[in-house]
Amino acid sequence: MNITSDDSDFHLETVLDAAGDAHIRVTGDLDWDSADDLTEAARALLRADPAPPRLHLDCARMTLCDSLGLASLLTIHRGCAEAGVRLHLDNRPAPLRRLLDMTGTAFLFDDAPGTEVPDASGSAPPPPPPPPS
């Protein structure tokens, strides 16, 4: 499935793998114009019968995430929790990692090891601290 918003630089590519896991590749700016597209694509996958055991959002090609993009990610997180689907936020670019850290929401997406993309030096960032108790 390919969803393209009015902004030709934003694309979503959705794939189900052999294990039944869903993968959504986000390309471009996750913002006011595109956040609803991502939320709806994830909701459609979560409404499937059966729902996928895991939902992977591949952010490697995400170029920006604004407050509505973050709201979309949080909505998807909540929907996954309600559906019993494990959410993975894969290949986070540095600006997205900073946004999640600044807003105190990174811990919501840090349950899967190996989801960080290396920085310019070629090394992955250190693992996040455990969530507050």
PDB file of C-alpha atoms in Angstrom:
ATOM      1  CA  MET A   1       0.000   0.000   0.000  1.00  0.00           C
ATOM      2  CA  ASN A   2       1.347   3.425  -0.919  1.00  0.00           C
ATOM      3  CA  ILE A   3      -0.202   6.568   0.524  1.00  0.00           C
ATOM      4  CA  THR A   4       0.866   9.919  -0.813  1.00  0.00           C
ATOM      5  CA  SER A   5      -0.362  13.172   0.663  1.00  0.00           C
ATOM      6  CA  ASP A   6      -0.619  16.493  -1.197  1.00  0.00           C
ATOM      7  CA  ASP A   7       3.059  17.001  -0.408  1.00  0.00           C
ATOM      8  CA  SER A   8       4.756  14.804  -3.005  1.00  0.00           C
ATOM      9  CA  ASP A   9       7.720  14.291  -0.684  1.00  0.00           C
ATOM     10  CA  PHE A  10       5.688  12.293   1.866  1.00  0.00           C
ATOM     11  CA  HIS A  11       5.143   8.580   1.297  1.00  0.00           C
ATOM     12  CA  LEU A  12       4.067   5.607   3.355  1.00  0.00           C
ATOM     13  CA  GLU A  13       4.854   2.095   2.266  1.00  0.00           C
ATOM     14  CA  THR A  14       3.119  -0.707   4.149  1.00  0.00           C
ATOM     15  CA  VAL A  15       4.253  -4.325   3.998  1.00  0.00           C
ATOM     16  CA  LEU A  16       3.297  -7.470   5.901  1.00  0.00           C
ATOM     17  CA  ASP A  17       6.190  -9.901   6.309  1.00  0.00           C
ATOM     18  CA  ALA A  18       6.079 -13.712   6.425  1.00  0.00           C
ATOM     19  CA  ALA A  19       5.763 -13.675  10.236  1.00  0.00           C
ATOM     20  CA  GLY A  20       2.680 -11.457   9.995  1.00  0.00           C
ATOM     21  CA  ASP A  21       4.466  -8.366  11.302  1.00  0.00           C
ATOM     22  CA  ALA A  22       3.436  -5.060   9.743  1.00  0.00           C
ATOM     23  CA  HIS A  23       6.022  -2.555   8.536  1.00  0.00           C
ATOM     24  CA  ILE A  24       5.300   1.045   7.597  1.00  0.00           C
ATOM     25  CA  ARG A  25       8.163   2.948   5.971  1.00  0.00           C
ATOM     26  CA  VAL A  26       7.790   6.699   6.491  1.00  0.00           C
ATOM     27  CA  THR A  27       9.454   8.911   3.897  1.00  0.00           C
ATOM     28  CA  GLY A  28       9.473  12.709   4.189  1.00  0.00           C
ATOM     29  CA  ASP A  29       8.036  15.131   6.723  1.00  0.00           C
ATOM     30  CA  LEU A  30       5.689  13.788   9.393  1.00  0.00           C
ATOM     31  CA  ASP A  31       3.805  17.006  10.059  1.00  0.00           C
ATOM     32  CA  TRP A  32       0.476  18.834   9.947  1.00  0.00           C
ATOM     33  CA  ASP A  33      -0.166  17.703   6.369  1.00  0.00           C
ATOM     34  CA  SER A  34       0.779  14.044   6.780  1.00  0.00           C
ATOM     35  CA  ALA A  35       0.289  12.947  10.404  1.00  0.00           C
ATOM     36  CA  ASP A  36      -3.290  11.802   9.818  1.00  0.00           C
ATOM     37  CA  ASP A  37      -2.143   9.618   6.916  1.00  0.00           C
ATOM     38  CA  LEU A  38       0.253   7.713   9.175  1.00  0.00           C
ATOM     39  CA  THR A  39      -2.299   7.414  11.977  1.00  0.00           C
ATOM     40  CA  GLU A  40      -4.926   6.038   9.583  1.00  0.00           C
ATOM     41  CA  ALA A  41      -2.493   3.584   7.969  1.00  0.00           C
ATOM     42  CA  ALA A  42      -1.580   2.216  11.411  1.00  0.00           C
ATOM     43  CA  ARG A  43      -5.243   2.063  12.506  1.00  0.00           C
ATOM     44  CA  ALA A  44      -6.114   0.062   9.409  1.00  0.00           C
ATOM     45  CA  LEU A  45      -3.427  -2.478  10.276  1.00  0.00           C
ATOM     46  CA  LEU A  46      -4.542  -2.640  13.918  1.00  0.00           C
ATOM     47  CA  ARG A  47      -8.170  -3.283  12.852  1.00  0.00           C
ATOM     48  CA  ALA A  48      -7.141  -6.313  10.772  1.00  0.00           C
ATOM     49  CA  ASP A  49      -8.338  -9.694  11.978  1.00  0.00           C
ATOM     50  CA  PRO A  50      -5.981 -10.866  13.219  1.00  0.00           C
ATOM     51  CA  ALA A  51      -3.952  -7.787  14.041  1.00  0.00           C
ATOM     52  CA  PRO A  52      -0.225  -8.143  13.396  1.00  0.00           C
ATOM     53  CA  PRO A  53       1.815  -9.195  16.442  1.00  0.00           C
ATOM     54  CA  ARG A  54       4.230  -6.321  15.840  1.00  0.00           C
ATOM     55  CA  LEU A  55       4.060  -2.986  14.052  1.00  0.00           C
ATOM     56  CA  HIS A  56       7.357  -1.526  12.857  1.00  0.00           C
ATOM     57  CA  LEU A  57       7.514   2.129  11.877  1.00  0.00           C
ATOM     58  CA  ASP A  58      10.684   2.575   9.828  1.00  0.00           C
ATOM     59  CA  CYS A  59      11.749   6.200  10.268  1.00  0.00           C
ATOM     60  CA  ALA A  60      15.081   6.055   8.418  1.00  0.00           C
ATOM     61  CA  ARG A  61      13.742   8.293   5.633  1.00  0.00           C
ATOM     62  CA  MET A  62      11.748  10.623   7.884  1.00  0.00           C
ATOM     63  CA  THR A  63      13.040  14.148   7.347  1.00  0.00           C
ATOM     64  CA  LEU A  64      11.031  16.001  10.007  1.00  0.00           C
ATOM     65  CA  CYS A  65       8.614  15.281  12.837  1.00  0.00           C
ATOM     66  CA  ASP A  66       6.629  18.201  14.250  1.00  0.00           C
ATOM     67  CA  SER A  67       4.179  18.273  17.179  1.00  0.00           C
ATOM     68  CA  LEU A  68       1.381  16.702  15.128  1.00  0.00           C
ATOM     69  CA  GLY A  69       3.786  14.031  13.932  1.00  0.00           C
ATOM     70  CA  LEU A  70       4.601  13.288  17.563  1.00  0.00           C
ATOM     71  CA  ALA A  71       0.881  13.237  18.379  1.00  0.00           C
ATOM     72  CA  SER A  72       0.437  10.663  15.592  1.00  0.00           C
ATOM     73  CA  LEU A  73       3.203   8.478  17.044  1.00  0.00           C
ATOM     74  CA  LEU A  74       1.625   8.697  20.501  1.00  0.00           C
ATOM     75  CA  THR A  75      -1.812   7.839  19.105  1.00  0.00           C
ATOM     76  CA  ILE A  76      -0.332   4.824  17.329  1.00  0.00           C
ATOM     77  CA  HIS A  77       1.431   3.796  20.539  1.00  0.00           C
ATOM     78  CA  ARG A  78      -1.872   3.926  22.433  1.00  0.00           C
ATOM     79  CA  GLY A  79      -3.682   1.998  19.679  1.00  0.00           C
ATOM     80  CA  CYS A  80      -1.014  -0.695  19.695  1.00  0.00           C
ATOM     81  CA  ALA A  81      -1.232  -1.035  23.475  1.00  0.00           C
ATOM     82  CA  GLU A  82      -5.012  -1.401  23.276  1.00  0.00           C
ATOM     83  CA  ALA A  83      -4.752  -4.009  20.495  1.00  0.00           C
ATOM     84  CA  GLY A  84      -1.948  -5.956  22.180  1.00  0.00           C
ATOM     85  CA  VAL A  85       0.423  -5.185  19.302  1.00  0.00           C
ATOM     86  CA  ARG A  86       4.071  -4.487  20.020  1.00  0.00           C
ATOM     87  CA  LEU A  87       5.223  -1.200  18.470  1.00  0.00           C
ATOM     88  CA  HIS A  88       8.775  -0.681  17.241  1.00  0.00           C
ATOM     89  CA  LEU A  89      10.040   2.722  16.135  1.00  0.00           C
ATOM     90  CA  ASP A  90      12.925   1.625  13.924  1.00  0.00           C
ATOM     91  CA  ASN A  91      15.843   3.595  12.447  1.00  0.00           C
ATOM     92  CA  ARG A  92      15.193   6.858  14.237  1.00  0.00           C
ATOM     93  CA  PRO A  93      17.057   9.792  12.735  1.00  0.00           C
ATOM     94  CA  ALA A  94      18.833  12.115  15.174  1.00  0.00           C
ATOM     95  CA  PRO A  95      16.164  14.886  15.023  1.00  0.00           C
ATOM     96  CA  LEU A  96      13.449  12.384  15.962  1.00  0.00           C
ATOM     97  CA  ARG A  97      15.556  11.020  18.828  1.00  0.00           C
ATOM     98  CA  ARG A  98      16.052  14.584  20.097  1.00  0.00           C
ATOM     99  CA  LEU A  99      12.320  15.330  19.881  1.00  0.00           C
ATOM    100  CA  LEU A 100      11.461  12.176  21.810  1.00  0.00           C
ATOM    101  CA  ASP A 101      14.103  12.984  24.432  1.00  0.00           C
ATOM    102  CA  MET A 102      13.024  16.638  24.791  1.00  0.00           C
ATOM    103  CA  THR A 103       9.375  15.674  25.229  1.00  0.00           C
ATOM    104  CA  GLY A 104      10.088  12.867  27.668  1.00  0.00           C
ATOM    105  CA  THR A 105       8.392  10.336  25.407  1.00  0.00           C
ATOM    106  CA  ALA A 106      11.409   8.314  24.231  1.00  0.00           C
ATOM    107  CA  PHE A 107      10.850   5.622  26.859  1.00  0.00           C
ATOM    108  CA  LEU A 108       7.505   4.770  25.254  1.00  0.00           C
ATOM    109  CA  PHE A 109       9.313   3.589  22.131  1.00  0.00           C
ATOM    110  CA  ASP A 110      12.472   2.085  23.643  1.00  0.00           C
ATOM    111  CA  ASP A 111      11.378  -1.495  24.234  1.00  0.00           C
ATOM    112  CA  ALA A 112      13.132  -2.917  21.199  1.00  0.00           C
ATOM    113  CA  PRO A 113      16.946  -3.138  21.090  1.00  0.00           C
ATOM    114  CA  GLY A 114      18.733  -2.256  17.905  1.00  0.00           C
ATOM    115  CA  THR A 115      16.215   0.332  16.740  1.00  0.00           C
ATOM    116  CA  GLU A 116      18.623   3.246  16.521  1.00  0.00           C
ATOM    117  CA  VAL A 117      20.349   4.354  13.381  1.00  0.00           C
ATOM    118  CA  PRO A 118      24.042   5.244  13.695  1.00  0.00           C
ATOM    119  CA  ASP A 119      24.982   8.918  13.858  1.00  0.00           C
ATOM    120  CA  ALA A 120      27.470  10.624  11.522  1.00  0.00           C
ATOM    121  CA  SER A 121      30.422   9.066  13.381  1.00  0.00           C
ATOM    122  CA  GLY A 122      29.080   5.602  12.500  1.00  0.00           C
ATOM    123  CA  SER A 123      28.322   4.638  16.083  1.00  0.00           C
ATOM    124  CA  ALA A 124      24.868   4.100  17.504  1.00  0.00           C
ATOM    125  CA  PRO A 125      23.827   6.289  20.423  1.00  0.00           C
ATOM    126  CA  PRO A 126      24.081   4.822  23.911  1.00  0.00           C
ATOM    127  CA  PRO A 127      21.053   2.862  25.101  1.00  0.00           C
ATOM    128  CA  PRO A 128      18.390   4.962  26.808  1.00  0.00           C
ATOM    129  CA  PRO A 129      17.974   4.910  30.582  1.00  0.00           C
ATOM    130  CA  PRO A 130      15.150   2.730  31.891  1.00  0.00           C
ATOM    131  CA  PRO A 131      11.730   4.385  32.135  1.00  0.00           C
ATOM    132  CA  PRO A 132      10.885   6.052  35.434  1.00  0.00           C
ATOM    133  CA  SER A 133       9.146   3.826  37.956  1.00  0.00           C
TER     134      SER A 133
END
